[in-house]
Coordinates of C-alpha atoms in Angstrom, one line a residue:
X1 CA -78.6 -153.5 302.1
X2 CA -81.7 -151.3 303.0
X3 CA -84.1 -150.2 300.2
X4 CA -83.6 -146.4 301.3
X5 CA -79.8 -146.6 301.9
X6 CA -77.5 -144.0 299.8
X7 CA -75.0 -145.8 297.6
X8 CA -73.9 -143.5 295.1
X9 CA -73.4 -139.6 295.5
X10 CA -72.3 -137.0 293.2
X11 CA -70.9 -134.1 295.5
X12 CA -70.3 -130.9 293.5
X13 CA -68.9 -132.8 290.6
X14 CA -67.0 -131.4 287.8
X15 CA -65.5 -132.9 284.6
X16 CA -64.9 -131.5 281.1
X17 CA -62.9 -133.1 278.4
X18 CA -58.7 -131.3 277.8
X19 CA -60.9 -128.2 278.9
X20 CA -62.8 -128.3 275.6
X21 CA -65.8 -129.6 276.5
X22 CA -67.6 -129.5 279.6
X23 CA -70.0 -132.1 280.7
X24 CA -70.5 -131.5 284.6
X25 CA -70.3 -128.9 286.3
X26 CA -70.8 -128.5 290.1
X27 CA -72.6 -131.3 289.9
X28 CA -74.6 -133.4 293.0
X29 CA -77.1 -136.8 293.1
X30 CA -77.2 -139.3 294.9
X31 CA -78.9 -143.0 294.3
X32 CA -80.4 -145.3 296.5
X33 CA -80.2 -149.0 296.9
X34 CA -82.8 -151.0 294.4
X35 CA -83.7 -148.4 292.9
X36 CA -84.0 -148.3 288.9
X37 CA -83.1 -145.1 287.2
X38 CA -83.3 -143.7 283.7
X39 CA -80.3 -141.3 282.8
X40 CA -81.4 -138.9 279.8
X41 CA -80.0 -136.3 278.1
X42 CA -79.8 -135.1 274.3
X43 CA -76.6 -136.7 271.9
X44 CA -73.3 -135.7 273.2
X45 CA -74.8 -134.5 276.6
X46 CA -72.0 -136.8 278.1
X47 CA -74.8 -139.9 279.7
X48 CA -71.8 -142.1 278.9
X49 CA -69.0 -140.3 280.0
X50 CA -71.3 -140.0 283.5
X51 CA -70.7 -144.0 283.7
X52 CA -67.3 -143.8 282.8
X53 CA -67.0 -141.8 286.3
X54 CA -68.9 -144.4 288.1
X55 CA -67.1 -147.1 287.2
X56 CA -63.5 -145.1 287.9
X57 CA -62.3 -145.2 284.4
X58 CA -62.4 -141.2 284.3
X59 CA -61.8 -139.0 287.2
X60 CA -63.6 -135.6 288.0
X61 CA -61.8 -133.0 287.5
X62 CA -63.1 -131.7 290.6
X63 CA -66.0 -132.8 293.8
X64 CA -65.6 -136.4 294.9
X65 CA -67.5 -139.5 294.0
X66 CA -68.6 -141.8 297.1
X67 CA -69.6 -145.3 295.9
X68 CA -70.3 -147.9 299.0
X69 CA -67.2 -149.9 300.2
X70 CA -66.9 -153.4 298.8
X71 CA -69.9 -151.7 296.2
X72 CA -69.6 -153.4 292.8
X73 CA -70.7 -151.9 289.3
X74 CA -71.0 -154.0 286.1
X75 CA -71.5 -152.2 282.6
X76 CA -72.9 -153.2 279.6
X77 CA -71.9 -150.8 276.9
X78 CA -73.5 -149.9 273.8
X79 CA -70.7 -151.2 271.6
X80 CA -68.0 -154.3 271.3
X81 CA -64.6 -153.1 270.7
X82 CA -63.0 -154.4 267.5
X83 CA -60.2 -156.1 269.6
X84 CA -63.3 -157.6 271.6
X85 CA -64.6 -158.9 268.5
X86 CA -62.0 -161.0 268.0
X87 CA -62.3 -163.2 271.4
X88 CA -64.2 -166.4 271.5
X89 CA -67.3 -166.0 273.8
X90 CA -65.1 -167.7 276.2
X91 CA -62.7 -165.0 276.3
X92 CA -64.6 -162.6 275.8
X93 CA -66.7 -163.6 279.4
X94 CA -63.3 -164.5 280.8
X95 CA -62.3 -161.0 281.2
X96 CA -64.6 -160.0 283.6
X97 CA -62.5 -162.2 286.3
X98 CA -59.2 -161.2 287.7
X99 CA -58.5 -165.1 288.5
X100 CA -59.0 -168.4 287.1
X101 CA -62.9 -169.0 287.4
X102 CA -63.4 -173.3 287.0
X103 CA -66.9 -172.9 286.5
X104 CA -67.0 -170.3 284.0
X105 CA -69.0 -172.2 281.4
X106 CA -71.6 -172.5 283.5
X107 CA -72.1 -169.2 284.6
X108 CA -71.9 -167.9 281.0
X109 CA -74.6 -170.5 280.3
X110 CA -76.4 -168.8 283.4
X111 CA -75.9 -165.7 282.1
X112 CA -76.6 -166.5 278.6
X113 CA -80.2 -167.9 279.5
X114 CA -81.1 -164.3 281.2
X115 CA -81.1 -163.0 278.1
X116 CA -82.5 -165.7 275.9
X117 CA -79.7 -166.5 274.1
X118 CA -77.6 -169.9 273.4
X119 CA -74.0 -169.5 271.6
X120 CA -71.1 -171.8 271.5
X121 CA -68.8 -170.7 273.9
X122 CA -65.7 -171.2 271.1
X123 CA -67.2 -169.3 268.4
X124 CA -65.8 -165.5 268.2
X125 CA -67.3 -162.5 268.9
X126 CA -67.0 -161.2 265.2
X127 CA -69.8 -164.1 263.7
X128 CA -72.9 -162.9 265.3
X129 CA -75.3 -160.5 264.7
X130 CA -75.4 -156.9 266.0
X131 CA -78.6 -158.0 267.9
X132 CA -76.6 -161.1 269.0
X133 CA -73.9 -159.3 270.5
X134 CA -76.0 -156.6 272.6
X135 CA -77.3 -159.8 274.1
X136 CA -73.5 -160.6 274.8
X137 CA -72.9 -157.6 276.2
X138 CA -75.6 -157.5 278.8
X139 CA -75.3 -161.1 279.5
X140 CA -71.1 -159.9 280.5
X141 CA -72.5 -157.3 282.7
X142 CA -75.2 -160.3 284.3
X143 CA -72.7 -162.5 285.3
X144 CA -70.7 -160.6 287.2
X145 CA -73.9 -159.9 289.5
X146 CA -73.2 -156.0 290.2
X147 CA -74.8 -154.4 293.0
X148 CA -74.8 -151.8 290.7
X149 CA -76.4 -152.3 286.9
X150 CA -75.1 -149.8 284.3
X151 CA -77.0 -150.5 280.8
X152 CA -75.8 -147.8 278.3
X153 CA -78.7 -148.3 275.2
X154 CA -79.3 -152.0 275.5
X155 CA -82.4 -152.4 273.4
X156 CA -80.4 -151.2 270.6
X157 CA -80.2 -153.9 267.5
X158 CA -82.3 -155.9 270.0
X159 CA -85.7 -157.4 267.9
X160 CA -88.8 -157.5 269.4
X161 CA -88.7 -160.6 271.0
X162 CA -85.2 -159.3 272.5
X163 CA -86.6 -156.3 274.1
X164 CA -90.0 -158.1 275.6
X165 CA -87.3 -160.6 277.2
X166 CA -85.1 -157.8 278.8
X167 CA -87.8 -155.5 279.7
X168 CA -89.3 -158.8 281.9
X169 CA -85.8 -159.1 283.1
X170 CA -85.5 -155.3 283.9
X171 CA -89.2 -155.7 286.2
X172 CA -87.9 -158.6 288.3
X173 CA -84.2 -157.0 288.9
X174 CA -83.5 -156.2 292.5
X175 CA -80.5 -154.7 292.6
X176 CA -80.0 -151.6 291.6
X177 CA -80.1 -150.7 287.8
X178 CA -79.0 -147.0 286.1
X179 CA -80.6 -147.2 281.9
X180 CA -79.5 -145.1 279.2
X181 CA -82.2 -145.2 276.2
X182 CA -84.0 -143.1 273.7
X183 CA -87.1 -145.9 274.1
X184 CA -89.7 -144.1 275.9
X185 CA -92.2 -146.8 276.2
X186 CA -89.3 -149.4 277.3
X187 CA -88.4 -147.1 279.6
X188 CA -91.5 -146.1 281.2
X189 CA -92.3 -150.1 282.0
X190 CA -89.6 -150.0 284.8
X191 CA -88.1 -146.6 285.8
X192 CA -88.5 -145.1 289.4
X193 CA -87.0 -141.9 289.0
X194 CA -85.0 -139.6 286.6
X195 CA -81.6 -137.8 285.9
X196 CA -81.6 -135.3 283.1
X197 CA -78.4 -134.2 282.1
X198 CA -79.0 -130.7 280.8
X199 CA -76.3 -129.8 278.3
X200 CA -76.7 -126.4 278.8
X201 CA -76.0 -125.9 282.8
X202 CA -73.6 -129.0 282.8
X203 CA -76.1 -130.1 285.7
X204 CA -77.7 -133.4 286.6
X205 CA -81.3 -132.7 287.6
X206 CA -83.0 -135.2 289.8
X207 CA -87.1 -136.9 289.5
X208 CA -88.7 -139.4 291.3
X209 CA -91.8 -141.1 289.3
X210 CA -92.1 -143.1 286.2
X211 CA -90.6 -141.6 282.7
X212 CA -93.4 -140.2 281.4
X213 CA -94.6 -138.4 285.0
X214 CA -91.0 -137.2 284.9
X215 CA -91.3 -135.6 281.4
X216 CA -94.6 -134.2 281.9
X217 CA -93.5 -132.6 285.3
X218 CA -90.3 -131.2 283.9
X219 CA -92.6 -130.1 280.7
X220 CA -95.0 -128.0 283.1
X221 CA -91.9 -126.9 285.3
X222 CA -90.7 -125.2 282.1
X223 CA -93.9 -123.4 281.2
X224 CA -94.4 -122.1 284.9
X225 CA -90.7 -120.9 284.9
X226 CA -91.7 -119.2 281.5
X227 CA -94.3 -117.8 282.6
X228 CA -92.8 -116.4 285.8
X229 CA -89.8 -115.1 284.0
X230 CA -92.0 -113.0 281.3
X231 CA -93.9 -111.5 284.0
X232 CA -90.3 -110.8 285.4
X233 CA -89.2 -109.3 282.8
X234 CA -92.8 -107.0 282.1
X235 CA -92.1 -105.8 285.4
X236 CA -87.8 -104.9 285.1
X237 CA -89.1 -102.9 282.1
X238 CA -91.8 -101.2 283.5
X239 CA -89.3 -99.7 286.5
X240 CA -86.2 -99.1 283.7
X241 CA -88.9 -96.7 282.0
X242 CA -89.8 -94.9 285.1
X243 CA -86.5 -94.5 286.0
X244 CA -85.7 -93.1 282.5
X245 CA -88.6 -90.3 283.0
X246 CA -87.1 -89.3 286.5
X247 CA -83.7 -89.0 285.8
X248 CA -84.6 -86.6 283.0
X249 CA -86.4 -84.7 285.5
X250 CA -83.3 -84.4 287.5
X251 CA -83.0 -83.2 291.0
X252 CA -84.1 -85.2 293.8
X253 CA -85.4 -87.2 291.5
X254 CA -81.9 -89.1 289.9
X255 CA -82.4 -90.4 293.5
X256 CA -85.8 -91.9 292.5
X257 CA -84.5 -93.1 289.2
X258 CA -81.8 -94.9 290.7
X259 CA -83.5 -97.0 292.8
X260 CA -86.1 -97.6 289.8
X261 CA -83.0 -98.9 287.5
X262 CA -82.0 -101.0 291.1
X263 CA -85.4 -102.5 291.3
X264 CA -85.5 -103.6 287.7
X265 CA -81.9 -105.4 288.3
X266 CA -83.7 -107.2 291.2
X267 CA -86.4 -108.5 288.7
X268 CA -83.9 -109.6 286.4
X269 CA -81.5 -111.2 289.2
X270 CA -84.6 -113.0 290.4
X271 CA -85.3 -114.5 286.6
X272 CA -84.8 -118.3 286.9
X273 CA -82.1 -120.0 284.3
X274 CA -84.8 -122.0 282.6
X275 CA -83.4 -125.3 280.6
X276 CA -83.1 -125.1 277.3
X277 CA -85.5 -127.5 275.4
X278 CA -83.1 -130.4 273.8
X279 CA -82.4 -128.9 269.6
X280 CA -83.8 -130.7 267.3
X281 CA -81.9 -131.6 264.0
X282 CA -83.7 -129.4 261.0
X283 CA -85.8 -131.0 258.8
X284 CA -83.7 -132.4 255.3
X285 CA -83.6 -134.2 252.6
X286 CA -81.6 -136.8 251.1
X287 CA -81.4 -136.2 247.7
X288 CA -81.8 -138.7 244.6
X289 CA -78.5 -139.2 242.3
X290 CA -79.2 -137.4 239.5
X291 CA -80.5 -139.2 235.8
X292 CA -80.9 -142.8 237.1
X293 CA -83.8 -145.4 236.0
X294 CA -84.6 -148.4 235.1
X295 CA -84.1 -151.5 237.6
X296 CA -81.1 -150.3 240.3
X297 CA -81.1 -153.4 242.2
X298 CA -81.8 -157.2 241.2
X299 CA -81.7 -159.6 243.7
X300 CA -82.5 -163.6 242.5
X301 CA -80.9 -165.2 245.6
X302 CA -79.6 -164.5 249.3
X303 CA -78.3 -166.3 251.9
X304 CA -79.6 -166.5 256.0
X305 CA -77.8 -168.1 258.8
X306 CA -79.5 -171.2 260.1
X307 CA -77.6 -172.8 263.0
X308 CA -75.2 -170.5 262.7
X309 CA -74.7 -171.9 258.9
X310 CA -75.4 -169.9 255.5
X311 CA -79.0 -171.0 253.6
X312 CA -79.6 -170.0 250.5
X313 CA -83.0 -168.8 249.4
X314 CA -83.9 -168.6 246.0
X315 CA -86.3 -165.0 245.6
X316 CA -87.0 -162.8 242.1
X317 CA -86.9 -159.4 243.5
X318 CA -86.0 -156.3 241.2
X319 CA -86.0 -152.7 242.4
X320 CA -86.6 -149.5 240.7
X321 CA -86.0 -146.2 241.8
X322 CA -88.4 -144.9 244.5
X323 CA -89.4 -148.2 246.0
X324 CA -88.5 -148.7 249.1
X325 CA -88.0 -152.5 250.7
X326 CA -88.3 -153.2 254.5
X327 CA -86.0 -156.4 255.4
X328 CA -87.3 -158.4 258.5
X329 CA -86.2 -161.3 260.5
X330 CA -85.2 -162.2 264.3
X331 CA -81.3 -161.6 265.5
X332 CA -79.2 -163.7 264.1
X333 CA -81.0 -164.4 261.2
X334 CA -78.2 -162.3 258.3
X335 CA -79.5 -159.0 257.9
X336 CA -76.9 -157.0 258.5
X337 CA -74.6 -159.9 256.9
X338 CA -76.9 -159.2 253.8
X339 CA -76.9 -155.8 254.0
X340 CA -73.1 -155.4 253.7
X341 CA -72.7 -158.0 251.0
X342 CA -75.2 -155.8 248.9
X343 CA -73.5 -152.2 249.5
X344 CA -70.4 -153.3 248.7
X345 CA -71.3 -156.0 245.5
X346 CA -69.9 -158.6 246.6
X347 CA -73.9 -160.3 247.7
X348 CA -73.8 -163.5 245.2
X349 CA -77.1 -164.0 243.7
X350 CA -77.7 -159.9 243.6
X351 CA -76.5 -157.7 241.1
X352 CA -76.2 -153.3 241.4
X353 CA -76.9 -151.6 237.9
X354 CA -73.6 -150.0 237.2
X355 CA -73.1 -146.4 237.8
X356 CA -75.0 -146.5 240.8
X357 CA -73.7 -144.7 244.2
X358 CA -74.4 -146.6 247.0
X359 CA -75.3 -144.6 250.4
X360 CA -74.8 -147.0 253.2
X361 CA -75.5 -146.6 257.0
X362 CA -74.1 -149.2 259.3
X363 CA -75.6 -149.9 262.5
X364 CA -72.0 -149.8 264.0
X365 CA -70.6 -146.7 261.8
X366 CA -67.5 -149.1 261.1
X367 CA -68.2 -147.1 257.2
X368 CA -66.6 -143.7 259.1
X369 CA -62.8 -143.5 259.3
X370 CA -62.6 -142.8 263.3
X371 CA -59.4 -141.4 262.6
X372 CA -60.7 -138.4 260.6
X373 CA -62.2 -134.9 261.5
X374 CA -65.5 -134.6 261.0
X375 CA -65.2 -131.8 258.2
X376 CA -62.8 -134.7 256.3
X377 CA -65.0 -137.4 256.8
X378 CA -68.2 -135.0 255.4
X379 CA -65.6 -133.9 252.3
X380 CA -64.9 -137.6 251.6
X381 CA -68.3 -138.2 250.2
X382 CA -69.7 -135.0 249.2
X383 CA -70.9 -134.4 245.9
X384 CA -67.9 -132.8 243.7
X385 CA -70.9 -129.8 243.5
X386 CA -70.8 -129.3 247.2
X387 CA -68.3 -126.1 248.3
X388 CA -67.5 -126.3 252.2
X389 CA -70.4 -124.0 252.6
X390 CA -72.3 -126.2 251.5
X391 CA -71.0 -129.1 253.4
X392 CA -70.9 -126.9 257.1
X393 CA -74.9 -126.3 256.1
X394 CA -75.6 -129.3 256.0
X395 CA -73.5 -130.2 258.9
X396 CA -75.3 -127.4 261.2
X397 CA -78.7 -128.9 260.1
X398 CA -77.5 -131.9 262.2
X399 CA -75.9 -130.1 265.6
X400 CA -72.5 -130.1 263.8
X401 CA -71.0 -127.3 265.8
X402 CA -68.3 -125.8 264.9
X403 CA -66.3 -126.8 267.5
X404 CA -67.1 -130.6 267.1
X405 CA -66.7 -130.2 263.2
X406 CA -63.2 -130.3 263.8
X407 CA -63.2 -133.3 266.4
X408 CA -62.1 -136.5 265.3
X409 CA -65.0 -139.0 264.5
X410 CA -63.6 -141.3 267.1
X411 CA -64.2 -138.8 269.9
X412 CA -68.0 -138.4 269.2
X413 CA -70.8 -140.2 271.1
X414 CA -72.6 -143.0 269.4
X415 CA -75.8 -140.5 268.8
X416 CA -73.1 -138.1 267.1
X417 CA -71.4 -140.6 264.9
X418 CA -74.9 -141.3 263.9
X419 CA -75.8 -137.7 263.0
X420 CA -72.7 -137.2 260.7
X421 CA -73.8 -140.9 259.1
X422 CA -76.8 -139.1 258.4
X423 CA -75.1 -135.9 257.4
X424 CA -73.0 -137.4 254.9
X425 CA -75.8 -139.8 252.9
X426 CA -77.3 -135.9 252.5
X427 CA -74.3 -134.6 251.1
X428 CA -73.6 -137.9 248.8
X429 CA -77.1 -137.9 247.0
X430 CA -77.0 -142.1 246.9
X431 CA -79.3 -143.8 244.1
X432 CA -79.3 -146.5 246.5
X433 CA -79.9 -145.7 250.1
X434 CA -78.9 -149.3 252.4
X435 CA -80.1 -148.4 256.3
X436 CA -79.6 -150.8 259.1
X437 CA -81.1 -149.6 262.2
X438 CA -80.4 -146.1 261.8
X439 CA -82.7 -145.1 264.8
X440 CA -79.5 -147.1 266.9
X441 CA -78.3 -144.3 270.1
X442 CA -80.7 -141.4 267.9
X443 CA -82.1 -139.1 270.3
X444 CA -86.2 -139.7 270.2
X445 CA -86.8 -136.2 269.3
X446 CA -85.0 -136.4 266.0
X447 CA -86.8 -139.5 264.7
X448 CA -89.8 -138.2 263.3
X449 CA -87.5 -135.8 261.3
X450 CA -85.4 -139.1 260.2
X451 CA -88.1 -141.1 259.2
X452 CA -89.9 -138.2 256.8
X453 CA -86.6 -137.4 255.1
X454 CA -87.0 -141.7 254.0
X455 CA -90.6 -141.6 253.7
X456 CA -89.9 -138.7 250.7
X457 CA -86.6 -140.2 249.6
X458 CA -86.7 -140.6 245.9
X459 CA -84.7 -143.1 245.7
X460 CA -84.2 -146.8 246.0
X461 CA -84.2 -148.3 249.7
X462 CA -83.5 -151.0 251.8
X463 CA -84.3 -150.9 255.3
X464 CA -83.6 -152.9 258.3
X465 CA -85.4 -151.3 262.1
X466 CA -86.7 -153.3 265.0
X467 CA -88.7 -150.1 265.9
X468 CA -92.3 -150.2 264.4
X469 CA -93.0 -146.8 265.8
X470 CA -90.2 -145.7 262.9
X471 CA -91.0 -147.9 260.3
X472 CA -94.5 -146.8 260.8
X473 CA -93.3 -143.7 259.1
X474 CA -92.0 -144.6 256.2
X475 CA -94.0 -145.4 253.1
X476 CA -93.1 -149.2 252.7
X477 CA -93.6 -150.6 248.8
X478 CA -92.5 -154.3 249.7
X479 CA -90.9 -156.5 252.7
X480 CA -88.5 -159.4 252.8
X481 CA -89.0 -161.8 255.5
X482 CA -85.7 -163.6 256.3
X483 CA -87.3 -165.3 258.6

C-alpha cells in the first residue's frame, strides 16, 4: 500500500440520531494510507459516533462510505462494557477472532508487551485498574494488526509511565492511525493532520500539519473571516441607508434605491458562515455542606494491590474541612479500589464523621443510573433547597441543553456524562468531595474552569489525576503516595 493512496472517503455524508440530533451533515474527507490523524471536536460533537460509521456498526443516513477492499479497522474504545468486564483476559482477547485461534496466548502476550503490560490471561476483566484496562483495550485493538487504528481517548486513566509508553508506540506505528484526545501535548508528538468536527455546520473540516500548526491556522482563519465579515457587513449597511434616502426621494430614484437594498443583500450573501468557537462550561462552584467541622475523614490504615494481592499499610492521616489530599501511585496500584471503599464506608482502617454527605466522581460514571433522564438524575441528588430552576441553572452552566436534559444518561458521550457528574456534585453541596480522574473524556477548554472550582472548594478532598497540568491547579495541602 502506497503512502499517498486514498483509503477512507467520506462522500457527502449524512447521519443524525432518530432525527433528533444531527452529527454530519453533507459531509466529505478522505484519509490516506500511513497517515496519523487527530479527530477533534467539543463533547457531544459525535467524534465517536464518526468511528461507529467507520467500523459499519452505524450506517449514514445518507452519502456513502468507501473503505479499501479486504481494508481492516481495529478500535480501541474509551470504555469496557460491564458484560466485558466479566470475561477472563482470555475471553475477553478471544472475541476479536471469528475462529479458533491455537496461538492466542501468545499473541495476547505480544500484544500485551506493546503496551507494557503483563496480566494473567485467567484473571477477569473486572480486577484491574481503570488504567489497567485502557491498556487492555488498546492492546485488543494491537492484536488484531488493523490497517486501520481507531484510538477513541486512550491516555485516559493511563499514568505517566503509560502514556510515555504509548506515545513511543504511536511515533513508530506505520499503519495508519485515527486519535480521539483532549491531550494537546500527546497529541502534537505524533499527528500529521486534522479533522475538526464543528458541531455547529455538522461538517468535518480537514488540516494537514501538526496539532498545534492546525489550531493556530484554524485560530487565524477565524479572525481573517471576522474581519472580512465586519467589513461586509459596514458595507451592506452603508448601501441599506442610501437606499433608504432614495426611496424617500421617490421617482427615478426607487430605481436607485432598489438596486442599493440589492447590493447590500450581495454583501450579506457574500458573508462567510464563520465556526463557532467550541462553549465553554461557566465558571461554578461547588459548594461546602453547610455547619460541618471538626476532623471529616480519619484514615489509620489502607490497603494496595501488590502482585495483584491486597497490602495493608499502616498511615495516621486525619482530614479537616478545607484540606485537600492528592492520592498518587502507578496503575494498578488501588486507587480507585481505595477510592470507592472510602465513599461508600465500607474502607476498613478509615472512618467518615457521621452526618457527612459524600460527593463522589467515578472515573467510569458507574455512580449515574444510565437508565435515567438527565433532569432525574440531577433531582436525585439535589439539595432539598434546590427548585428545578435551580437545578436547569445549574444544568445550563454545563451545556445541559434543553433538549439533552431530557435524554437518558445512557445516550450521552463520555465528555457529557462527565459534565452532569460535575453538575450534580454542584447541586449536592458534598462535605466530602472523592474525585478520580475527573479530567477523563473532558474537553481541554473546560479544565481550567474545573480545576478552580477545586482549588476554591471549601471542603474536604481527595483527588486522584495522572494530569500534572491539572493538578498543577489545584491548591494541594498533602499527598499520599501508594506507591
Amino acid at each position: 500500500m502506497t503512502r499517498n493512496e486514498t483509503i477512507l472517503r467520506f462522500d457527502n455524508v449524512s447521519f443524525d440520531f432518530e432525527g433528533k440530533c444531527k452529527i454530519l451533515e453533507e459531509s466529505s474527507f478522505s484519509l490516506r494510507a500511513h497517515s496519523r490523524i487527530t479527530l477533534m471536536g467539543q463533547n457531544g460533537a459525535g467524534k465517536s459516533t464518526i468511528f461507529k460509521l467507520i467500523t459499519d456498526e452505524l450506517q449514514p443516513e445518507h452519502g456513502e462510505i468507501h473503505v479499501n477492499q479486504g481494508f481492516t479497522v481495529a478500535t480501541a474504545k474509551q470504555v469496557i462494557t460491564p458484560a466485558e468486564k466479566e470475561l477472563t483476559v482470555r475471553e475477553f482477547f478471544g472475541q476479536h477472532f471469528d475462529e479458533k485461534t491455537y496461538d492466542l496466548d501468545r499473541r495476547i502476550t505480544d500484544a500485551l508487551e506493546v503496551v507494557n503490560f503483563r496480566a494473567p490471561l485467567e484473571r477477569h476483566v473486572k480486577t484491574f485498574s481503570g488504567g489497567q484496562q485502557a491498556r487492555l483495550l488498546l492492546a485488543s485493538a494491537l492484536i488484531q494488526d488493523p490497517d486501520l487504528l481507531l484510538l477513541d481517548e486512550p491516555t485516559n486513566n493511563l499514568d505517566k509511565e503509560g502514556i510515555e509508553h504509548l506515545t513511543e508506540f504511536l511515533v513508530n506505528y506505520h499503519n495508519t492511525c485515527i486519535v480521539i484526545s483532549h491531550d494537546a501535548d500527546f497529541l502534537n508528538i505524533f499527528t500529521d493532520g486534522v479533522l475538526y468536527l464543528d458541531v455547529h455546520k455538522h461538517k468535518v473540516e480537514q488540516y494537514v500539519g501538526d496539532y498545534y500548526k492546525v489550531v493556530a491556522e484554524i485560530t487565524k482563519r477565524i479572525e481573517k473571516e471576522n474581519t472580512g465579515n465586519a467589513r461586509l457587513a459596514k458595507e451592506a449597511k452603508a448601501k441599506k441607508e442610501q437606499a433608504g434616502v432614495f426611496a424617500n426621494k421617490g421617482g427615478k430614484l426607487r430605481a436607485v434605491a432598489k438596486k442599493m437594498r440589492e447590493a447590500a443583500q450581495d454583501f450579506e450573501d457574500n458573508k462567510v458562515e464563520v465556526r463557532r468557537e467550541d462553549k465553554t462550561i461557566k465558571k461554578f462552584t461547588i459548594p461546602c455542606q453547610d455547619e460541618i467541622g471538626g476532623t471529616i475523614l480519619r484514615i489509620e490504615s489502607f490497603s494496595v494491590i501488590k502482585n495483584y494481592e491486597p497490602v495493608t499499610k499502616v498511615k495516621q492521616i486525619w482530614m479537616n474541612k478545607n484540606e485537600h489530599l492528592l492520592l498518587r501511585g502507578p496503575n494498578g496500584i488501588g486507587k480507585s479500589t481505595l477510592l470507592e471503599a472510602l465513599a461508600s464506608g465500607k474502607a476498613e482502617g478509615a472512618k467518615i464523621s457521621k452526618g457527612i454527605t459524600v460527593g463522589y466522581y467515578r472515573q467510569d460514571f458507574s455512580t449515574l443510573d444510565f437508565a435515567h433522564t438527565v433532569i432525574e438524575s440531577l433531582k436525585d441528588v439535589a439539595h432539598r433547597d434546590a427548585s428545578e430552576q435551580d437545578i436547569r441553572a445549574v444544568a445550563a452552566g454545563f451545556l445541559i441543553t434543553n433538549d439533552m436534559i431530557k435524554t437518558k444518561v445512557g445516550q450521552l458521550s463520555e465528555g457529557q456524562k462527565g459534565l452532569v457528574s460535575f453538575a450534580r456534585l454542584v447541586l449536592q453541596r458534598p462535605g466530602l468531595l472523592i474525585l478520580d480522574e475527573p479530567t477523563n473524556h473532558i474537553n481541554f477548554r473546560h479544565i481550567p474552569i474545573i480545576a478552580a472550582a477545586l482549588d476554591a472548594y471549601q471542603g474536604t478532598m481527595i483527588l486522584v489525576s495522572h494530569v500534572p497540568e491539572f493538578v498543577e491547579q489545584i491548591r494541594i495541602d498533602g499527598t499520599l503516595d501508594l506507591g
